[in-house]
Short mmCIF file of the N, C-alpha and C atoms (twelve columns), coordinates in Angstrom:
data_MODEL
# 
_entry.id   MODEL 
# 
loop_
_atom_site.group_PDB 
_atom_site.id 
_atom_site.type_symbol 
_atom_site.label_atom_id 
_atom_site.label_alt_id 
_atom_site.label_comp_id 
_atom_site.label_asym_id 
_atom_site.label_seq_id 
_atom_site.Cartn_x 
_atom_site.Cartn_y 
_atom_site.Cartn_z 
_atom_site.pdbx_PDB_model_num 
ATOM 1   N N  . MET A 1   137.585 162.108 169.855 1 
ATOM 2   C CA . MET A 1   138.420 161.153 169.181 1 
ATOM 3   C C  . MET A 1   137.771 159.785 169.315 1 
ATOM 4   N N  . SER A 2   137.677 159.058 168.241 1 
ATOM 5   C CA . SER A 2   137.010 157.768 168.264 1 
ATOM 6   C C  . SER A 2   137.980 156.664 167.932 1 
ATOM 7   N N  . ASP A 3   137.704 155.488 168.471 1 
ATOM 8   C CA . ASP A 3   138.547 154.341 168.166 1 
ATOM 9   C C  . ASP A 3   137.852 153.412 167.186 1 
ATOM 10  N N  . GLU A 4   136.867 153.916 166.477 1 
ATOM 11  C CA . GLU A 4   136.093 153.088 165.560 1 
ATOM 12  C C  . GLU A 4   136.952 152.455 164.477 1 
ATOM 13  N N  . ASN A 5   138.077 153.088 164.132 1 
ATOM 14  C CA . ASN A 5   138.942 152.546 163.085 1 
ATOM 15  C C  . ASN A 5   139.980 151.571 163.623 1 
ATOM 16  N N  . ALA A 6   140.041 151.393 164.932 1 
ATOM 17  C CA . ALA A 6   141.013 150.466 165.516 1 
ATOM 18  C C  . ALA A 6   140.616 149.039 165.174 1 
ATOM 19  N N  . ASP A 7   141.622 148.195 164.977 1 
ATOM 20  C CA . ASP A 7   141.348 146.791 164.686 1 
ATOM 21  C C  . ASP A 7   140.738 146.127 165.910 1 
ATOM 22  N N  . PRO A 8   139.586 145.479 165.721 1 
ATOM 23  C CA . PRO A 8   139.014 144.780 166.874 1 
ATOM 24  C C  . PRO A 8   139.864 143.575 167.248 1 
ATOM 25  N N  . LEU A 9   139.857 143.254 168.501 1 
ATOM 26  C CA . LEU A 9   140.575 142.089 169.000 1 
ATOM 27  C C  . LEU A 9   139.533 141.047 169.335 1 
ATOM 28  N N  . SER A 10  139.499 139.986 168.580 1 
ATOM 29  C CA . SER A 10  138.505 138.944 168.804 1 
ATOM 30  C C  . SER A 10  139.017 137.961 169.833 1 
ATOM 31  N N  . PRO A 11  138.094 137.318 170.536 1 
ATOM 32  C CA . PRO A 11  138.525 136.305 171.489 1 
ATOM 33  C C  . PRO A 11  139.102 135.115 170.744 1 
ATOM 34  N N  . ALA A 12  139.828 134.280 171.463 1 
ATOM 35  C CA . ALA A 12  140.378 133.079 170.865 1 
ATOM 36  C C  . ALA A 12  139.239 132.203 170.367 1 
ATOM 37  N N  . GLU A 13  139.561 131.325 169.436 1 
ATOM 38  C CA . GLU A 13  138.550 130.396 168.934 1 
ATOM 39  C C  . GLU A 13  137.933 129.652 170.107 1 
ATOM 40  N N  . PRO A 14  136.615 129.527 170.127 1 
ATOM 41  C CA . PRO A 14  135.990 128.852 171.258 1 
ATOM 42  C C  . PRO A 14  136.389 127.383 171.338 1 
ATOM 43  N N  . VAL A 15  136.576 126.930 172.551 1 
ATOM 44  C CA . VAL A 15  136.886 125.529 172.798 1 
ATOM 45  C C  . VAL A 15  135.563 124.809 172.987 1 
ATOM 46  N N  . PRO A 16  135.331 123.702 172.248 1 
ATOM 47  C CA . PRO A 16  134.062 122.995 172.410 1 
ATOM 48  C C  . PRO A 16  133.826 122.623 173.873 1 
ATOM 49  N N  . GLY A 17  132.605 122.880 174.335 1 
ATOM 50  C CA . GLY A 17  132.249 122.553 175.705 1 
ATOM 51  C C  . GLY A 17  132.665 123.589 176.729 1 
ATOM 52  N N  . ARG A 18  133.381 124.618 176.305 1 
ATOM 53  C CA . ARG A 18  133.827 125.661 177.229 1 
ATOM 54  C C  . ARG A 18  133.078 126.947 176.940 1 
ATOM 55  N N  . GLU A 19  132.560 127.530 177.985 1 
ATOM 56  C CA . GLU A 19  131.860 128.793 177.836 1 
ATOM 57  C C  . GLU A 19  132.739 129.910 178.360 1 
ATOM 58  N N  . ASP A 20  132.636 131.077 177.736 1 
ATOM 59  C CA . ASP A 20  133.395 132.232 178.211 1 
ATOM 60  C C  . ASP A 20  132.897 132.652 179.581 1 
ATOM 61  N N  . THR A 21  133.815 133.196 180.371 1 
ATOM 62  C CA . THR A 21  133.498 133.657 181.719 1 
ATOM 63  C C  . THR A 21  133.710 135.167 181.802 1 
ATOM 64  N N  . ALA A 22  133.302 135.737 182.911 1 
ATOM 65  C CA . ALA A 22  133.543 137.157 183.155 1 
ATOM 66  C C  . ALA A 22  135.044 137.444 183.126 1 
ATOM 67  N N  . ASP A 23  135.856 136.512 183.637 1 
ATOM 68  C CA . ASP A 23  137.309 136.685 183.611 1 
ATOM 69  C C  . ASP A 23  137.839 136.729 182.176 1 
ATOM 70  N N  . ASP A 24  137.261 135.908 181.289 1 
ATOM 71  C CA . ASP A 24  137.677 135.918 179.881 1 
ATOM 72  C C  . ASP A 24  137.381 137.275 179.240 1 
ATOM 73  N N  . VAL A 25  136.202 137.787 179.513 1 
ATOM 74  C CA . VAL A 25  135.815 139.087 178.955 1 
ATOM 75  C C  . VAL A 25  136.703 140.188 179.534 1 
ATOM 76  N N  . ALA A 26  136.988 140.125 180.828 1 
ATOM 77  C CA . ALA A 26  137.845 141.133 181.468 1 
ATOM 78  C C  . ALA A 26  139.248 141.109 180.865 1 
ATOM 79  N N  . ALA A 27  139.800 139.918 180.646 1 
ATOM 80  C CA . ALA A 27  141.138 139.807 180.045 1 
ATOM 81  C C  . ALA A 27  141.129 140.378 178.637 1 
ATOM 82  N N  . TRP A 28  140.079 140.099 177.885 1 
ATOM 83  C CA . TRP A 28  139.942 140.658 176.538 1 
ATOM 84  C C  . TRP A 28  139.901 142.185 176.609 1 
ATOM 85  N N  . LEU A 29  139.150 142.718 177.574 1 
ATOM 86  C CA . LEU A 29  139.004 144.165 177.711 1 
ATOM 87  C C  . LEU A 29  140.345 144.835 177.999 1 
ATOM 88  N N  . VAL A 30  141.136 144.252 178.895 1 
ATOM 89  C CA . VAL A 30  142.459 144.811 179.198 1 
ATOM 90  C C  . VAL A 30  143.306 144.846 177.926 1 
ATOM 91  N N  . GLU A 31  143.338 143.737 177.215 1 
ATOM 92  C CA . GLU A 31  144.144 143.679 175.991 1 
ATOM 93  C C  . GLU A 31  143.639 144.653 174.940 1 
ATOM 94  N N  . ARG A 32  142.328 144.790 174.836 1 
ATOM 95  C CA . ARG A 32  141.726 145.711 173.845 1 
ATOM 96  C C  . ARG A 32  142.093 147.150 174.163 1 
ATOM 97  N N  . ILE A 33  142.040 147.520 175.424 1 
ATOM 98  C CA . ILE A 33  142.402 148.889 175.820 1 
ATOM 99  C C  . ILE A 33  143.865 149.151 175.490 1 
ATOM 100 N N  . GLN A 34  144.717 148.180 175.774 1 
ATOM 101 C CA . GLN A 34  146.141 148.347 175.497 1 
ATOM 102 C C  . GLN A 34  146.410 148.468 174.000 1 
ATOM 103 N N  . ARG A 35  145.618 147.805 173.180 1 
ATOM 104 C CA . ARG A 35  145.832 147.851 171.731 1 
ATOM 105 C C  . ARG A 35  145.448 149.184 171.116 1 
ATOM 106 N N  . VAL A 36  144.486 149.903 171.679 1 
ATOM 107 C CA . VAL A 36  144.062 151.168 171.076 1 
ATOM 108 C C  . VAL A 36  144.919 152.341 171.523 1 
ATOM 109 N N  . THR A 37  145.785 152.111 172.503 1 
ATOM 110 C CA . THR A 37  146.637 153.181 172.992 1 
ATOM 111 C C  . THR A 37  147.439 153.746 171.831 1 
ATOM 112 N N  . PRO A 38  147.537 155.035 171.675 1 
ATOM 113 C CA . PRO A 38  147.296 156.087 172.671 1 
ATOM 114 C C  . PRO A 38  145.879 156.645 172.669 1 
ATOM 115 N N  . HIS A 39  144.968 156.032 171.954 1 
ATOM 116 C CA . HIS A 39  143.595 156.534 171.899 1 
ATOM 117 C C  . HIS A 39  142.763 155.980 173.047 1 
ATOM 118 N N  . ALA A 40  141.647 156.617 173.292 1 
ATOM 119 C CA . ALA A 40  140.712 156.164 174.314 1 
ATOM 120 C C  . ALA A 40  139.906 154.985 173.773 1 
ATOM 121 N N  . PHE A 41  139.464 154.123 174.676 1 
ATOM 122 C CA . PHE A 41  138.577 153.019 174.317 1 
ATOM 123 C C  . PHE A 41  137.258 153.270 175.027 1 
ATOM 124 N N  . TYR A 42  136.243 153.570 174.254 1 
ATOM 125 C CA . TYR A 42  134.962 154.000 174.797 1 
ATOM 126 C C  . TYR A 42  134.119 152.827 175.290 1 
ATOM 127 N N  . ALA A 43  133.413 153.056 176.387 1 
ATOM 128 C CA . ALA A 43  132.579 152.014 176.976 1 
ATOM 129 C C  . ALA A 43  131.530 151.522 175.987 1 
ATOM 130 N N  . LYS A 44  130.952 152.433 175.199 1 
ATOM 131 C CA . LYS A 44  129.922 152.001 174.245 1 
ATOM 132 C C  . LYS A 44  130.521 151.076 173.187 1 
ATOM 133 N N  . THR A 45  131.782 151.298 172.820 1 
ATOM 134 C CA . THR A 45  132.452 150.401 171.883 1 
ATOM 135 C C  . THR A 45  132.714 149.058 172.550 1 
ATOM 136 N N  . ALA A 46  133.127 149.084 173.814 1 
ATOM 137 C CA . ALA A 46  133.367 147.843 174.555 1 
ATOM 138 C C  . ALA A 46  132.084 147.021 174.634 1 
ATOM 139 N N  . VAL A 47  130.984 147.661 174.949 1 
ATOM 140 C CA . VAL A 47  129.705 146.951 175.057 1 
ATOM 141 C C  . VAL A 47  129.354 146.312 173.716 1 
ATOM 142 N N  . ARG A 48  129.474 147.076 172.653 1 
ATOM 143 C CA . ARG A 48  129.139 146.551 171.323 1 
ATOM 144 C C  . ARG A 48  130.019 145.365 170.954 1 
ATOM 145 N N  . GLU A 49  131.335 145.503 171.159 1 
ATOM 146 C CA . GLU A 49  132.251 144.431 170.785 1 
ATOM 147 C C  . GLU A 49  132.099 143.203 171.678 1 
ATOM 148 N N  . VAL A 50  131.851 143.399 172.965 1 
ATOM 149 C CA . VAL A 50  131.640 142.255 173.855 1 
ATOM 150 C C  . VAL A 50  130.374 141.507 173.426 1 
ATOM 151 N N  . GLU A 51  129.333 142.252 173.117 1 
ATOM 152 C CA . GLU A 51  128.099 141.602 172.681 1 
ATOM 153 C C  . GLU A 51  128.322 140.812 171.389 1 
ATOM 154 N N  . GLU A 52  129.078 141.391 170.443 1 
ATOM 155 C CA . GLU A 52  129.356 140.706 169.176 1 
ATOM 156 C C  . GLU A 52  130.251 139.488 169.360 1 
ATOM 157 N N  . ASP A 53  131.286 139.610 170.187 1 
ATOM 158 C CA . ASP A 53  132.296 138.558 170.303 1 
ATOM 159 C C  . ASP A 53  132.000 137.517 171.384 1 
ATOM 160 N N  . PHE A 54  131.318 137.930 172.453 1 
ATOM 161 C CA . PHE A 54  131.087 137.021 173.575 1 
ATOM 162 C C  . PHE A 54  129.610 136.702 173.794 1 
ATOM 163 N N  . GLY A 55  128.745 137.546 173.257 1 
ATOM 164 C CA . GLY A 55  127.309 137.318 173.402 1 
ATOM 165 C C  . GLY A 55  126.650 138.297 174.348 1 
ATOM 166 N N  . GLU A 56  125.335 138.371 174.206 1 
ATOM 167 C CA . GLU A 56  124.564 139.352 174.984 1 
ATOM 168 C C  . GLU A 56  124.450 138.996 176.463 1 
ATOM 169 N N  . ASP A 57  124.855 137.782 176.837 1 
ATOM 170 C CA . ASP A 57  124.791 137.397 178.255 1 
ATOM 171 C C  . ASP A 57  125.697 138.256 179.133 1 
ATOM 172 N N  . PHE A 58  126.690 138.902 178.538 1 
ATOM 173 C CA . PHE A 58  127.627 139.720 179.314 1 
ATOM 174 C C  . PHE A 58  127.216 141.196 179.357 1 
ATOM 175 N N  . ILE A 59  126.028 141.497 178.819 1 
ATOM 176 C CA . ILE A 59  125.531 142.865 178.754 1 
ATOM 177 C C  . ILE A 59  124.261 142.976 179.593 1 
ATOM 178 N N  . VAL A 60  124.135 144.063 180.340 1 
ATOM 179 C CA . VAL A 60  122.936 144.354 181.125 1 
ATOM 180 C C  . VAL A 60  122.537 145.804 180.877 1 
ATOM 181 N N  . ALA A 61  121.346 146.165 181.306 1 
ATOM 182 C CA . ALA A 61  120.910 147.561 181.250 1 
ATOM 183 C C  . ALA A 61  121.275 148.218 182.577 1 
ATOM 184 N N  . ASP A 62  121.896 149.397 182.494 1 
ATOM 185 C CA . ASP A 62  122.217 150.114 183.726 1 
ATOM 186 C C  . ASP A 62  120.960 150.792 184.262 1 
ATOM 187 N N  . ARG A 63  121.077 151.528 185.351 1 
ATOM 188 C CA . ARG A 63  119.902 152.133 185.976 1 
ATOM 189 C C  . ARG A 63  119.217 153.164 185.077 1 
ATOM 190 N N  . ASN A 64  119.927 153.649 184.057 1 
ATOM 191 C CA . ASN A 64  119.328 154.595 183.107 1 
ATOM 192 C C  . ASN A 64  118.809 153.901 181.856 1 
ATOM 193 N N  . GLY A 65  118.913 152.568 181.829 1 
ATOM 194 C CA . GLY A 65  118.422 151.818 180.679 1 
ATOM 195 C C  . GLY A 65  119.423 151.676 179.548 1 
ATOM 196 N N  . HIS A 66  120.657 152.126 179.760 1 
ATOM 197 C CA . HIS A 66  121.693 152.011 178.726 1 
ATOM 198 C C  . HIS A 66  122.416 150.678 178.866 1 
ATOM 199 N N  . ALA A 67  122.853 150.144 177.740 1 
ATOM 200 C CA . ALA A 67  123.600 148.893 177.755 1 
ATOM 201 C C  . ALA A 67  124.928 149.096 178.474 1 
ATOM 202 N N  . SER A 68  125.287 148.116 179.291 1 
ATOM 203 C CA . SER A 68  126.509 148.180 180.075 1 
ATOM 204 C C  . SER A 68  127.067 146.773 180.234 1 
ATOM 205 N N  . LEU A 69  128.342 146.692 180.590 1 
ATOM 206 C CA . LEU A 69  128.936 145.394 180.895 1 
ATOM 207 C C  . LEU A 69  128.389 144.909 182.235 1 
ATOM 208 N N  . ARG A 70  128.239 143.606 182.360 1 
ATOM 209 C CA . ARG A 70  127.741 143.014 183.602 1 
ATOM 210 C C  . ARG A 70  128.643 143.382 184.765 1 
ATOM 211 N N  . PRO A 71  128.083 143.543 185.971 1 
ATOM 212 C CA . PRO A 71  128.893 143.902 187.135 1 
ATOM 213 C C  . PRO A 71  130.030 142.915 187.416 1 
ATOM 214 N N  . ASP A 72  129.817 141.622 187.200 1 
ATOM 215 C CA . ASP A 72  130.899 140.670 187.466 1 
ATOM 216 C C  . ASP A 72  132.041 140.807 186.463 1 
ATOM 217 N N  . VAL A 73  131.732 141.256 185.248 1 
ATOM 218 C CA . VAL A 73  132.786 141.523 184.255 1 
ATOM 219 C C  . VAL A 73  133.598 142.730 184.719 1 
ATOM 220 N N  . LEU A 74  132.905 143.778 185.158 1 
ATOM 221 C CA . LEU A 74  133.607 144.980 185.619 1 
ATOM 222 C C  . LEU A 74  134.429 144.686 186.874 1 
ATOM 223 N N  . ALA A 75  133.919 143.833 187.766 1 
ATOM 224 C CA . ALA A 75  134.671 143.468 188.968 1 
ATOM 225 C C  . ALA A 75  135.924 142.674 188.592 1 
ATOM 226 N N  . ALA A 76  135.790 141.735 187.667 1 
ATOM 227 C CA . ALA A 76  136.949 140.960 187.207 1 
ATOM 228 C C  . ALA A 76  137.959 141.875 186.524 1 
ATOM 229 N N  . PHE A 77  137.468 142.828 185.745 1 
ATOM 230 C CA . PHE A 77  138.335 143.797 185.080 1 
ATOM 231 C C  . PHE A 77  139.085 144.635 186.106 1 
ATOM 232 N N  . ALA A 78  138.409 145.090 187.152 1 
ATOM 233 C CA . ALA A 78  139.048 145.911 188.192 1 
ATOM 234 C C  . ALA A 78  140.188 145.157 188.867 1 
ATOM 235 N N  . GLU A 79  140.016 143.856 189.063 1 
ATOM 236 C CA . GLU A 79  141.070 143.052 189.688 1 
ATOM 237 C C  . GLU A 79  142.228 142.770 188.737 1 
ATOM 238 N N  . LEU A 80  141.930 142.667 187.462 1 
ATOM 239 C CA . LEU A 80  142.918 142.252 186.469 1 
ATOM 240 C C  . LEU A 80  143.701 143.405 185.860 1 
ATOM 241 N N  . LYS A 81  143.081 144.549 185.744 1 
ATOM 242 C CA . LYS A 81  143.698 145.642 184.986 1 
ATOM 243 C C  . LYS A 81  144.937 146.191 185.681 1 
ATOM 244 N N  . PRO A 82  145.919 146.581 184.873 1 
ATOM 245 C CA . PRO A 82  147.076 147.266 185.445 1 
ATOM 246 C C  . PRO A 82  146.650 148.630 186.001 1 
ATOM 247 N N  . ALA A 83  147.363 149.093 187.004 1 
ATOM 248 C CA . ALA A 83  147.032 150.378 187.632 1 
ATOM 249 C C  . ALA A 83  147.107 151.533 186.645 1 
ATOM 250 N N  . GLU A 84  147.863 151.375 185.578 1 
ATOM 251 C CA . GLU A 84  148.033 152.454 184.612 1 
ATOM 252 C C  . GLU A 84  146.764 152.734 183.811 1 
ATOM 253 N N  . ILE A 85  145.894 151.749 183.668 1 
ATOM 254 C CA . ILE A 85  144.662 151.979 182.903 1 
ATOM 255 C C  . ILE A 85  143.766 152.889 183.732 1 
ATOM 256 N N  . ARG A 86  143.357 153.983 183.124 1 
ATOM 257 C CA . ARG A 86  142.536 154.984 183.806 1 
ATOM 258 C C  . ARG A 86  141.154 155.068 183.166 1 
ATOM 259 N N  . TRP A 87  140.193 155.515 183.941 1 
ATOM 260 C CA . TRP A 87  138.825 155.716 183.475 1 
ATOM 261 C C  . TRP A 87  138.565 157.212 183.397 1 
ATOM 262 N N  . ASN A 88  138.015 157.667 182.262 1 
ATOM 263 C CA . ASN A 88  137.641 159.062 182.092 1 
ATOM 264 C C  . ASN A 88  136.121 159.133 182.207 1 
ATOM 265 N N  . THR A 89  135.635 159.658 183.307 1 
ATOM 266 C CA . THR A 89  134.197 159.712 183.558 1 
ATOM 267 C C  . THR A 89  133.481 160.573 182.532 1 
ATOM 268 N N  . ARG A 90  134.074 161.671 182.166 1 
ATOM 269 C CA . ARG A 90  133.428 162.595 181.232 1 
ATOM 270 C C  . ARG A 90  133.189 161.947 179.871 1 
ATOM 271 N N  . SER A 91  134.212 161.284 179.323 1 
ATOM 272 C CA . SER A 91  134.063 160.681 177.991 1 
ATOM 273 C C  . SER A 91  133.609 159.228 178.057 1 
ATOM 274 N N  . LYS A 92  133.513 158.685 179.273 1 
ATOM 275 C CA . LYS A 92  133.141 157.276 179.476 1 
ATOM 276 C C  . LYS A 92  134.056 156.365 178.647 1 
ATOM 277 N N  . SER A 93  135.350 156.511 178.938 1 
ATOM 278 C CA . SER A 93  136.342 155.729 178.199 1 
ATOM 279 C C  . SER A 93  137.505 155.370 179.109 1 
ATOM 280 N N  . TRP A 94  138.198 154.292 178.725 1 
ATOM 281 C CA . TRP A 94  139.439 153.896 179.382 1 
ATOM 282 C C  . TRP A 94  140.588 154.391 178.535 1 
ATOM 283 N N  . TRP A 95  141.724 154.640 179.174 1 
ATOM 284 C CA . TRP A 95  142.899 155.108 178.442 1 
ATOM 285 C C  . TRP A 95  144.149 154.794 179.242 1 
ATOM 286 N N  . LEU A 96  145.275 154.800 178.550 1 
ATOM 287 C CA . LEU A 96  146.579 154.591 179.183 1 
ATOM 288 C C  . LEU A 96  147.363 155.893 179.105 1 
ATOM 289 N N  . PRO A 97  147.636 156.513 180.234 1 
ATOM 290 C CA . PRO A 97  148.405 157.754 180.218 1 
ATOM 291 C C  . PRO A 97  149.868 157.500 179.852 1 
ATOM 292 N N  . THR A 98  150.502 158.542 179.381 1 
ATOM 293 C CA . THR A 98  151.928 158.490 179.084 1 
ATOM 294 C C  . THR A 98  152.705 158.480 180.400 1 
ATOM 295 N N  . PRO A 99  153.990 158.119 180.378 1 
ATOM 296 C CA . PRO A 99  154.789 158.190 181.615 1 
ATOM 297 C C  . PRO A 99  154.777 159.588 182.235 1 
ATOM 298 N N  . GLU A 100 154.775 160.615 181.398 1 
ATOM 299 C CA . GLU A 100 154.743 161.988 181.907 1 
ATOM 300 C C  . GLU A 100 153.432 162.273 182.630 1 
ATOM 301 N N  . GLN A 101 152.319 161.785 182.063 1 
ATOM 302 C CA . GLN A 101 151.026 161.981 182.714 1 
ATOM 303 C C  . GLN A 101 150.960 161.218 184.034 1 
ATOM 304 N N  . LEU A 102 151.499 160.004 184.055 1 
ATOM 305 C CA . LEU A 102 151.520 159.226 185.296 1 
ATOM 306 C C  . LEU A 102 152.306 159.946 186.382 1 
ATOM 307 N N  . GLU A 103 153.435 160.540 186.017 1 
ATOM 308 C CA . GLU A 103 154.237 161.292 186.986 1 
ATOM 309 C C  . GLU A 103 153.455 162.507 187.488 1 
ATOM 310 N N  . ALA A 104 152.746 163.181 186.588 1 
ATOM 311 C CA . ALA A 104 151.938 164.334 186.996 1 
ATOM 312 C C  . ALA A 104 150.829 163.898 187.959 1 
ATOM 313 N N  . PHE A 105 150.193 162.749 187.701 1 
ATOM 314 C CA . PHE A 105 149.176 162.230 188.616 1 
ATOM 315 C C  . PHE A 105 149.788 161.942 189.984 1 
ATOM 316 N N  . ARG A 106 150.969 161.311 190.003 1 
ATOM 317 C CA . ARG A 106 151.633 160.975 191.265 1 
ATOM 318 C C  . ARG A 106 151.928 162.250 192.057 1 
ATOM 319 N N  . GLU A 107 152.446 163.262 191.378 1 
ATOM 320 C CA . GLU A 107 152.759 164.527 192.044 1 
ATOM 321 C C  . GLU A 107 151.490 165.198 192.578 1 
ATOM 322 N N  . ALA A 108 150.421 165.162 191.788 1 
ATOM 323 C CA . ALA A 108 149.159 165.762 192.236 1 
ATOM 324 C C  . ALA A 108 148.617 165.017 193.455 1 
ATOM 325 N N  . ASP A 109 148.714 163.688 193.443 1 
ATOM 326 C CA . ASP A 109 148.261 162.896 194.591 1 
ATOM 327 C C  . ASP A 109 149.070 163.246 195.843 1 
ATOM 328 N N  . GLU A 110 150.384 163.428 195.679 1 
ATOM 329 C CA . GLU A 110 151.230 163.799 196.815 1 
ATOM 330 C C  . GLU A 110 150.850 165.172 197.353 1 
ATOM 331 N N  . ARG A 111 150.581 166.124 196.456 1 
ATOM 332 C CA . ARG A 111 150.174 167.467 196.904 1 
ATOM 333 C C  . ARG A 111 148.848 167.410 197.668 1 
ATOM 334 N N  . LYS A 112 147.896 166.627 197.163 1 
ATOM 335 C CA . LYS A 112 146.603 166.496 197.849 1 
ATOM 336 C C  . LYS A 112 146.783 165.877 199.234 1 
ATOM 337 N N  . ALA A 113 147.614 164.850 199.325 1 
ATOM 338 C CA . ALA A 113 147.843 164.186 200.617 1 
ATOM 339 C C  . ALA A 113 148.503 165.150 201.597 1 
ATOM 340 N N  . ALA A 114 149.473 165.936 201.130 1 
ATOM 341 C CA . ALA A 114 150.151 166.898 202.000 1 
ATOM 342 C C  . ALA A 114 149.170 167.970 202.476 1 
ATOM 343 N N  . LYS A 115 148.320 168.431 201.569 1 
ATOM 344 C CA . LYS A 115 147.339 169.446 201.935 1 
ATOM 345 C C  . LYS A 115 146.351 168.896 202.965 1 
ATOM 346 N N  . LYS A 116 145.957 167.641 202.807 1 
ATOM 347 C CA . LYS A 116 145.048 167.012 203.770 1 
ATOM 348 C C  . LYS A 116 145.703 166.895 205.134 1 
ATOM 349 N N  . ARG A 117 146.979 166.504 205.163 1 
ATOM 350 C CA . ARG A 117 147.704 166.400 206.439 1 
ATOM 351 C C  . ARG A 117 147.799 167.765 207.113 1 
ATOM 352 N N  . GLU A 118 148.076 168.814 206.329 1 
ATOM 353 C CA . GLU A 118 148.164 170.164 206.881 1 
ATOM 354 C C  . GLU A 118 146.815 170.590 207.469 1 
ATOM 355 N N  . HIS A 119 145.744 170.300 206.757 1 
ATOM 356 C CA . HIS A 119 144.409 170.654 207.223 1 
ATOM 357 C C  . HIS A 119 144.086 169.928 208.531 1 
ATOM 358 N N  . GLU A 120 144.401 168.634 208.567 1 
ATOM 359 C CA . GLU A 120 144.139 167.858 209.782 1 
ATOM 360 C C  . GLU A 120 144.960 168.380 210.951 1 
ATOM 361 N N  . ALA A 121 146.232 168.727 210.710 1 
ATOM 362 C CA . ALA A 121 147.092 169.241 211.777 1 
ATOM 363 C C  . ALA A 121 146.576 170.595 212.275 1 
ATOM 364 N N  . ALA A 122 146.119 171.445 211.379 1 
ATOM 365 C CA . ALA A 122 145.625 172.767 211.753 1 
ATOM 366 C C  . ALA A 122 144.325 172.680 212.548 1 
ATOM 367 N N  . ASN A 123 143.554 171.634 212.326 1 
ATOM 368 C CA . ASN A 123 142.273 171.474 213.005 1 
ATOM 369 C C  . ASN A 123 142.340 170.495 214.172 1 
ATOM 370 N N  . GLY A 124 143.547 170.077 214.540 1 
ATOM 371 C CA . GLY A 124 143.713 169.178 215.673 1 
ATOM 372 C C  . GLY A 124 143.201 167.772 215.435 1 
ATOM 373 N N  . GLU A 125 143.030 167.411 214.183 1 
ATOM 374 C CA . GLU A 125 142.562 166.064 213.872 1 
ATOM 375 C C  . GLU A 125 143.761 165.132 213.825 1 
ATOM 376 N N  . PRO A 126 143.597 163.908 214.359 1 
ATOM 377 C CA . PRO A 126 144.726 162.972 214.297 1 
ATOM 378 C C  . PRO A 126 145.006 162.553 212.851 1 
ATOM 379 N N  . ASN A 127 146.282 162.350 212.550 1 
ATOM 380 C CA . ASN A 127 146.688 161.905 211.227 1 
ATOM 381 C C  . ASN A 127 146.312 160.427 211.112 1 
ATOM 382 N N  . GLN A 128 145.567 160.078 210.084 1 
ATOM 383 C CA . GLN A 128 145.081 158.709 209.901 1 
ATOM 384 C C  . GLN A 128 146.218 157.721 209.692 1 
ATOM 385 N N  . GLY A 129 147.361 158.192 209.186 1 
ATOM 386 C CA . GLY A 129 148.457 157.284 208.880 1 
ATOM 387 C C  . GLY A 129 149.432 157.065 210.017 1 
ATOM 388 N N  . GLU A 130 149.329 157.836 211.104 1 
ATOM 389 C CA . GLU A 130 150.274 157.726 212.200 1 
ATOM 390 C C  . GLU A 130 149.522 157.413 213.487 1 
ATOM 391 N N  . PRO A 131 150.093 156.543 214.325 1 
ATOM 392 C CA . PRO A 131 149.436 156.250 215.603 1 
ATOM 393 C C  . PRO A 131 149.518 157.466 216.530 1 
ATOM 394 N N  . THR A 132 148.498 157.607 217.355 1 
ATOM 395 C CA . THR A 132 148.507 158.705 218.325 1 
ATOM 396 C C  . THR A 132 149.030 158.185 219.650 1 
ATOM 397 N N  . ALA A 133 149.636 159.071 220.428 1 
ATOM 398 C CA . ALA A 133 150.234 158.669 221.725 1 
ATOM 399 C C  . ALA A 133 149.230 158.710 222.827 1 
# 
């Protein structure tokens, strides 16, 4: 599924004397991901649109030589994004799960945590979340 037909979200008109920052790009990225929901927003589309709208200064080559967002943009995005925005490693895209999917993730996380506690108790390992006597 592609978001190529989604309306691009352009940054605000530039203010004379003001240059865009990593925080500006990160805020744009959060809003862009939210606008394409329920579809995925692919990293390659983000790179292309950031380069077009903000300039190539926010793009770097990753270790494989592929275009990527600058690390400071990704760090600003990680701090700014709502917890609901998820990354799909396989498709290299961001997406917003439905409330039902979020509940399923929460339940799966609880099951994993319970299984880890059971494993630690069975092997005599102290529980990381509780003080030992």
